Short mmCIF file of C-alpha atoms in Angstrom, two decimals:
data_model
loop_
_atom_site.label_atom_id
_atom_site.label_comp_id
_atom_site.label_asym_id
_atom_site.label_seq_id
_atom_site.Cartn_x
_atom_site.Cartn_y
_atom_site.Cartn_z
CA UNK A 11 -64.87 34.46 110.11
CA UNK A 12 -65.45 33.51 113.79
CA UNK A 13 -67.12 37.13 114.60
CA UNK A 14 -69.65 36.31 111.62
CA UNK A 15 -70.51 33.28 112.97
CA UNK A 16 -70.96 34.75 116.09
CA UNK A 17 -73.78 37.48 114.49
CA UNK A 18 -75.19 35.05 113.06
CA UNK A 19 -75.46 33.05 116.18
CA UNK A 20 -76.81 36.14 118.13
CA UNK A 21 -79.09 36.43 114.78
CA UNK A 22 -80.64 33.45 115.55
CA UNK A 23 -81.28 33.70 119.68
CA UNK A 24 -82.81 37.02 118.42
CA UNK A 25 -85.19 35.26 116.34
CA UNK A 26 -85.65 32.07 118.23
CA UNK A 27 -86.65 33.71 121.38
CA UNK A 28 -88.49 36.41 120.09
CA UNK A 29 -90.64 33.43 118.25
CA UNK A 30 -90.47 31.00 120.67
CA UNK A 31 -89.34 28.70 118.20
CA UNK A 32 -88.25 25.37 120.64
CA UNK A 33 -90.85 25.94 122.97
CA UNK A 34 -91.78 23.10 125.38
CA UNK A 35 -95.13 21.37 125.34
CA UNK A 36 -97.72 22.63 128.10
CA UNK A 37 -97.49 25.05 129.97
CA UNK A 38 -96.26 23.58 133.18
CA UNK A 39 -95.15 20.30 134.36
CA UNK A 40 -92.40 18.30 132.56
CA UNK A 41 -92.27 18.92 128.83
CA UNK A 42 -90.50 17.61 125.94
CA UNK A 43 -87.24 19.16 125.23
CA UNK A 44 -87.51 20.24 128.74
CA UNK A 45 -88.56 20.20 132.31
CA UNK A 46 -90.16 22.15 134.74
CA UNK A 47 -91.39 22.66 138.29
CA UNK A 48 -93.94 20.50 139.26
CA UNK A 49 -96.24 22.45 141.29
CA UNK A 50 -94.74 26.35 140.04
CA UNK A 51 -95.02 28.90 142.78
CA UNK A 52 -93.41 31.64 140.65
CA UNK A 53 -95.69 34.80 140.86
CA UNK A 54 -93.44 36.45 137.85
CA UNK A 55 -95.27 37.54 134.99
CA UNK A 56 -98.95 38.11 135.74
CA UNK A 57 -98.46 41.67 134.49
CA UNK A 58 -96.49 43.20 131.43
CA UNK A 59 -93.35 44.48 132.73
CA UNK A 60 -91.96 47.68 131.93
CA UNK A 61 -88.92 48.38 130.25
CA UNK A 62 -87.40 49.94 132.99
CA UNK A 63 -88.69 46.72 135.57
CA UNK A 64 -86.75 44.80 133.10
CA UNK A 65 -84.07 46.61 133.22
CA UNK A 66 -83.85 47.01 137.32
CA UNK A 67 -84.13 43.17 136.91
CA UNK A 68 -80.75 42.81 134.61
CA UNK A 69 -79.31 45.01 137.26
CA UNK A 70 -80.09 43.10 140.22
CA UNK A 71 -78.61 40.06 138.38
CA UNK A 72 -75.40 41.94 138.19
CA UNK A 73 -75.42 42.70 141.63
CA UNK A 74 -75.48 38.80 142.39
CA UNK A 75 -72.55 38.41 139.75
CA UNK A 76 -74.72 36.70 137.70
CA UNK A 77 -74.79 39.30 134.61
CA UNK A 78 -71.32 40.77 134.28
CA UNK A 79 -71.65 42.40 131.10
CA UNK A 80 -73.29 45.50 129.43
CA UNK A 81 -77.00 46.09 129.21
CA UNK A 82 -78.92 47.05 127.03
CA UNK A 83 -82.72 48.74 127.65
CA UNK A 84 -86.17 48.79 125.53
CA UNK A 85 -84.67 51.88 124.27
CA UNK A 86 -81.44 51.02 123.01
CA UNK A 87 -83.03 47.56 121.66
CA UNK A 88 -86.13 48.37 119.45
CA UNK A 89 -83.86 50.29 116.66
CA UNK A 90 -81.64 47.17 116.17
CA UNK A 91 -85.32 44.95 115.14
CA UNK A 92 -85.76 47.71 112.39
CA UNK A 93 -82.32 47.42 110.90
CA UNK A 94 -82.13 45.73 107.55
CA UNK A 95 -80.96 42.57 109.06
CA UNK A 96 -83.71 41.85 110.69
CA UNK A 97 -86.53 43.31 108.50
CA UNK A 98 -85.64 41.61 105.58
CA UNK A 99 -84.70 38.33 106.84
CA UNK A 100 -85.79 35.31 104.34
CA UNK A 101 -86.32 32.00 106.17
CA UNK A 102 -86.64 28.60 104.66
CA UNK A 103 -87.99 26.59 104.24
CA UNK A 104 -91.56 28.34 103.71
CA UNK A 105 -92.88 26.38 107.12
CA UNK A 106 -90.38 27.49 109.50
CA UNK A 107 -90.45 31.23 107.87
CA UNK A 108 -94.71 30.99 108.51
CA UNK A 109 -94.19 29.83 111.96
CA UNK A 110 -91.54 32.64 112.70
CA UNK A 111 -93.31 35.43 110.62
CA UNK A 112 -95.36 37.07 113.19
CA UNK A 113 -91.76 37.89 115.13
CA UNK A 114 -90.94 41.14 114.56
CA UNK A 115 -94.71 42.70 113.69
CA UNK A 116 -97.18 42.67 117.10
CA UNK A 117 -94.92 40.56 119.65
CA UNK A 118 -92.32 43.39 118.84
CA UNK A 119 -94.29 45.86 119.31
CA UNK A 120 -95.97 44.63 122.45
CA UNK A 121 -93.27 43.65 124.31
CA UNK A 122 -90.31 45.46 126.44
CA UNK A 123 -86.92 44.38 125.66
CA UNK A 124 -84.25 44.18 127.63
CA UNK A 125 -80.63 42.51 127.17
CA UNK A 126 -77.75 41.55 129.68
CA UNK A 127 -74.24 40.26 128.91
CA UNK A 128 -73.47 37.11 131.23
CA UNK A 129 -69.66 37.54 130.69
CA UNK A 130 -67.90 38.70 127.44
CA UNK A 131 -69.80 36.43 125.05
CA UNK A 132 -72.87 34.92 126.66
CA UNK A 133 -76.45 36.82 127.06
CA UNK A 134 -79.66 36.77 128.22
CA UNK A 135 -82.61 38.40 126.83
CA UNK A 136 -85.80 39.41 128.28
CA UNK A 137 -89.09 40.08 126.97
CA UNK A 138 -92.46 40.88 128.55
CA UNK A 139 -95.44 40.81 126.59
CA UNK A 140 -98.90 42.38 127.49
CA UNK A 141 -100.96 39.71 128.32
CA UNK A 142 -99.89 35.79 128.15
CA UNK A 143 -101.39 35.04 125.07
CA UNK A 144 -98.61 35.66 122.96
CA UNK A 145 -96.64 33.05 125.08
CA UNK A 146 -99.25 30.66 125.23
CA UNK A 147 -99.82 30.38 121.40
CA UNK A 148 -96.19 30.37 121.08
CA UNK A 149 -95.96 26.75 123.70
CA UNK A 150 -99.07 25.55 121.63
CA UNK A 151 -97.31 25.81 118.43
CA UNK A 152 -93.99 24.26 119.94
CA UNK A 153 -93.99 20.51 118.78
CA UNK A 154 -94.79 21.95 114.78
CA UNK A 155 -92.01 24.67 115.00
CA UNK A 156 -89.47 21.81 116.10
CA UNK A 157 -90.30 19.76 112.99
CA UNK A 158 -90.04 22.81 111.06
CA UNK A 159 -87.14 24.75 111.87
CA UNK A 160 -85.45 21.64 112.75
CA UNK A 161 -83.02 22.61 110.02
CA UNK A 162 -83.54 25.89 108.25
CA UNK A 163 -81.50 28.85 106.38
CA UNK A 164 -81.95 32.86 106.93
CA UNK A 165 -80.39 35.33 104.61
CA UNK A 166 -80.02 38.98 105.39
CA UNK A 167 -79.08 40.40 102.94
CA UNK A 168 -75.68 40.05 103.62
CA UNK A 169 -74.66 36.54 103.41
CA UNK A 170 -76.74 33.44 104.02
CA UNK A 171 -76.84 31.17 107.95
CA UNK A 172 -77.81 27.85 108.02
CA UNK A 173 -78.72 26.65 111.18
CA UNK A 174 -80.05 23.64 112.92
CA UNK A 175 -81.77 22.62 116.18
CA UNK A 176 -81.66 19.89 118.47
CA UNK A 177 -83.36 19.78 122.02
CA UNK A 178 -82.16 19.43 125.10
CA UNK A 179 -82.90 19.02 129.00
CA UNK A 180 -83.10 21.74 130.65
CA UNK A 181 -84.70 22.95 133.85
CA UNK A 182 -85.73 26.45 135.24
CA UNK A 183 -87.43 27.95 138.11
CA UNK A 184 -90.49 28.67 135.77
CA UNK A 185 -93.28 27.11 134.59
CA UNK A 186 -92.30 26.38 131.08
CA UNK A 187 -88.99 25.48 130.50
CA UNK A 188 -87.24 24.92 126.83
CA UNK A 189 -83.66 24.14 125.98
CA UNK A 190 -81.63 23.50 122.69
CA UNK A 191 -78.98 23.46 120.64
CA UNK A 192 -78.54 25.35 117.27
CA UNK A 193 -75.42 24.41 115.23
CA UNK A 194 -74.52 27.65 113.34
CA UNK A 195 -72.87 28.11 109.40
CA UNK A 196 -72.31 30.85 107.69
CA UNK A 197 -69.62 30.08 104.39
CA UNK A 198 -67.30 27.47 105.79
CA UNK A 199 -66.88 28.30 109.48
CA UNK A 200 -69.39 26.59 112.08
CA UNK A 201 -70.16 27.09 115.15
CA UNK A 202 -72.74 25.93 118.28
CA UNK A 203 -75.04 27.64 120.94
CA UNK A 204 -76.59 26.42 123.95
CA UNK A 205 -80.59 28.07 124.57
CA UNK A 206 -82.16 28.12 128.23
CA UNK A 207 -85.26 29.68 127.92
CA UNK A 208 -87.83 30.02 130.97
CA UNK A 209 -91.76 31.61 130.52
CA UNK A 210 -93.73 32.34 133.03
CA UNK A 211 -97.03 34.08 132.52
CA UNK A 212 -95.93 37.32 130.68
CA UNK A 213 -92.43 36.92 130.26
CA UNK A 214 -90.07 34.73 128.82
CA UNK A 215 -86.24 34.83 129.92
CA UNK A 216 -83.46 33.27 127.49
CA UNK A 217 -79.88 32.58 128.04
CA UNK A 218 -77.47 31.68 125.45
CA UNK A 219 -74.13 30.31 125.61
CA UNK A 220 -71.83 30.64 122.46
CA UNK A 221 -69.49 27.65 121.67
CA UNK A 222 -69.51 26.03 124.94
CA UNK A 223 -67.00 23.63 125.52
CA UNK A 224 -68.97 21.30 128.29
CA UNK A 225 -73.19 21.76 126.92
CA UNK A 226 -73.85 20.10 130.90
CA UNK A 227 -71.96 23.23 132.18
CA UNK A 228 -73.55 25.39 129.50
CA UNK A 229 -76.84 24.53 130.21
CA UNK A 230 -76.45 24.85 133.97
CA UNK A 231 -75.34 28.38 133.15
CA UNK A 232 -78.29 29.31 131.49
CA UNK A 233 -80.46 27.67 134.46
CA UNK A 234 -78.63 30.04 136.64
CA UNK A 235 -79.11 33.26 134.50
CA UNK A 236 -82.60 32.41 133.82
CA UNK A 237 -83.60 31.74 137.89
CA UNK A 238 -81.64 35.03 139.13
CA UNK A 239 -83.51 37.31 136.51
CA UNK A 240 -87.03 35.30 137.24
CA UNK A 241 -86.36 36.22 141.04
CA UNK A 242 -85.08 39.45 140.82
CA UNK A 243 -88.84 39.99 138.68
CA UNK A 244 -90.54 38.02 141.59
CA UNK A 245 -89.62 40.96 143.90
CA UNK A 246 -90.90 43.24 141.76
#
């Protein structure tokens, strides 16, 4: 029962940083449900990325020790959004499933993908749109999608998550930061996962952190994750 609470704790990352669901007010500065660098400096973002920059990025990473798993490219990726678990995913309540709707249509299919294991359970994921807009809207909409999806339910099909967020503090390297908390249940296991997420122009950057026993350490994990793939993109 743990490994299904696991997928459908990877379910909702997918979802939640694909959507931006969480995101911090503003778009620099210090933010609710997160903070951020004052003055940003980071040049990352002011151009799509392509799949394989993304990729080279995930590999520096792992050259710093930083991402220690498997990768995964745009390539290997896009199928997994057109599987059945993802396609026919039903959200509720109707407001958080309107907010999250536009996920897997044009920010899919204008954005590269790429995904890194930080050890044998964590990940980060990486997505680079093709302008800023998409990220933009998604910080404007950020204080409704917390009310929202502040508690919500997705079924795929094959068995029905209920999930929850809560925010936390959290700070990153880029302009926007956002952090949180989803409690995960699927039948009667539970479990918890720990969101960094870091945007900056084009691209957002999300670490998550299954089940962590310490959410300080967690989080400072994520910060990590997320500042060695924004400056391996810097040099790019």
């Amino acid at each position: 029962m743990k490994n299904s609470i696991k997928a459908g704790a990877l379910l909702v990352a997918g979802v939640i940083a694909l959507s931006g669901c969480g995101s911090s007010e503003g778009t620099s500065g210090s933010a609710e449900g997160g903070t951020s660098s004052p003055t940003p400096t980071l040049a990352v973002g002011q151009n799509q990325y392509s799949a394989d920059e993304l990729e080279d990025a995930l590999d520096a990473a792992r050259e710093d020790g930083v991402v220690t798993g498997d990768i995964e490219n745009d390539e290997m990726l896009r199928p997994q959004f057109e599987e059945s678990s993802y396609k026919d995913l039903t959200i509720k309540p109707e407001q958080c499933a309107a907010l999250l709707s536009s996920t897997f249509d044009r920010k899919i299919q204008d954005g590269n993908l790429a995904f890194g294991g930080l050890n044998d359970s964590d990940v980060v994921t990486l997505v680079s749109y093709k302008d800023a807009s998409v990220l933009e809207e998604q910080v404007d909409a950020s204080g409704q999608a917390l009310t929202d999806c502040a508690e919500f339910q997705m079924d795929n099909g094959m068995g029905q998550i209920s999930a929850s967020l809560e925010k936390i503090d959290a700070s990153t390297e880029a302009p926007v930061t956002q952090a949180y908390r989803t409690t995960i249940g699927a039948m009667d296991s539970q479990g918890t996962a720990v969101h960094v997420m870091g945007i900056s122009g084009t691209v957002q950057v999300s670490a998550t952190l299954f089940d962590p026993a310490d959410v300080d350490g967690a989080v400072a994990d994520g910060e990590e994750a997320v500042n060695a793939v924004l400056a391996a993109l810097e040099n790019k």
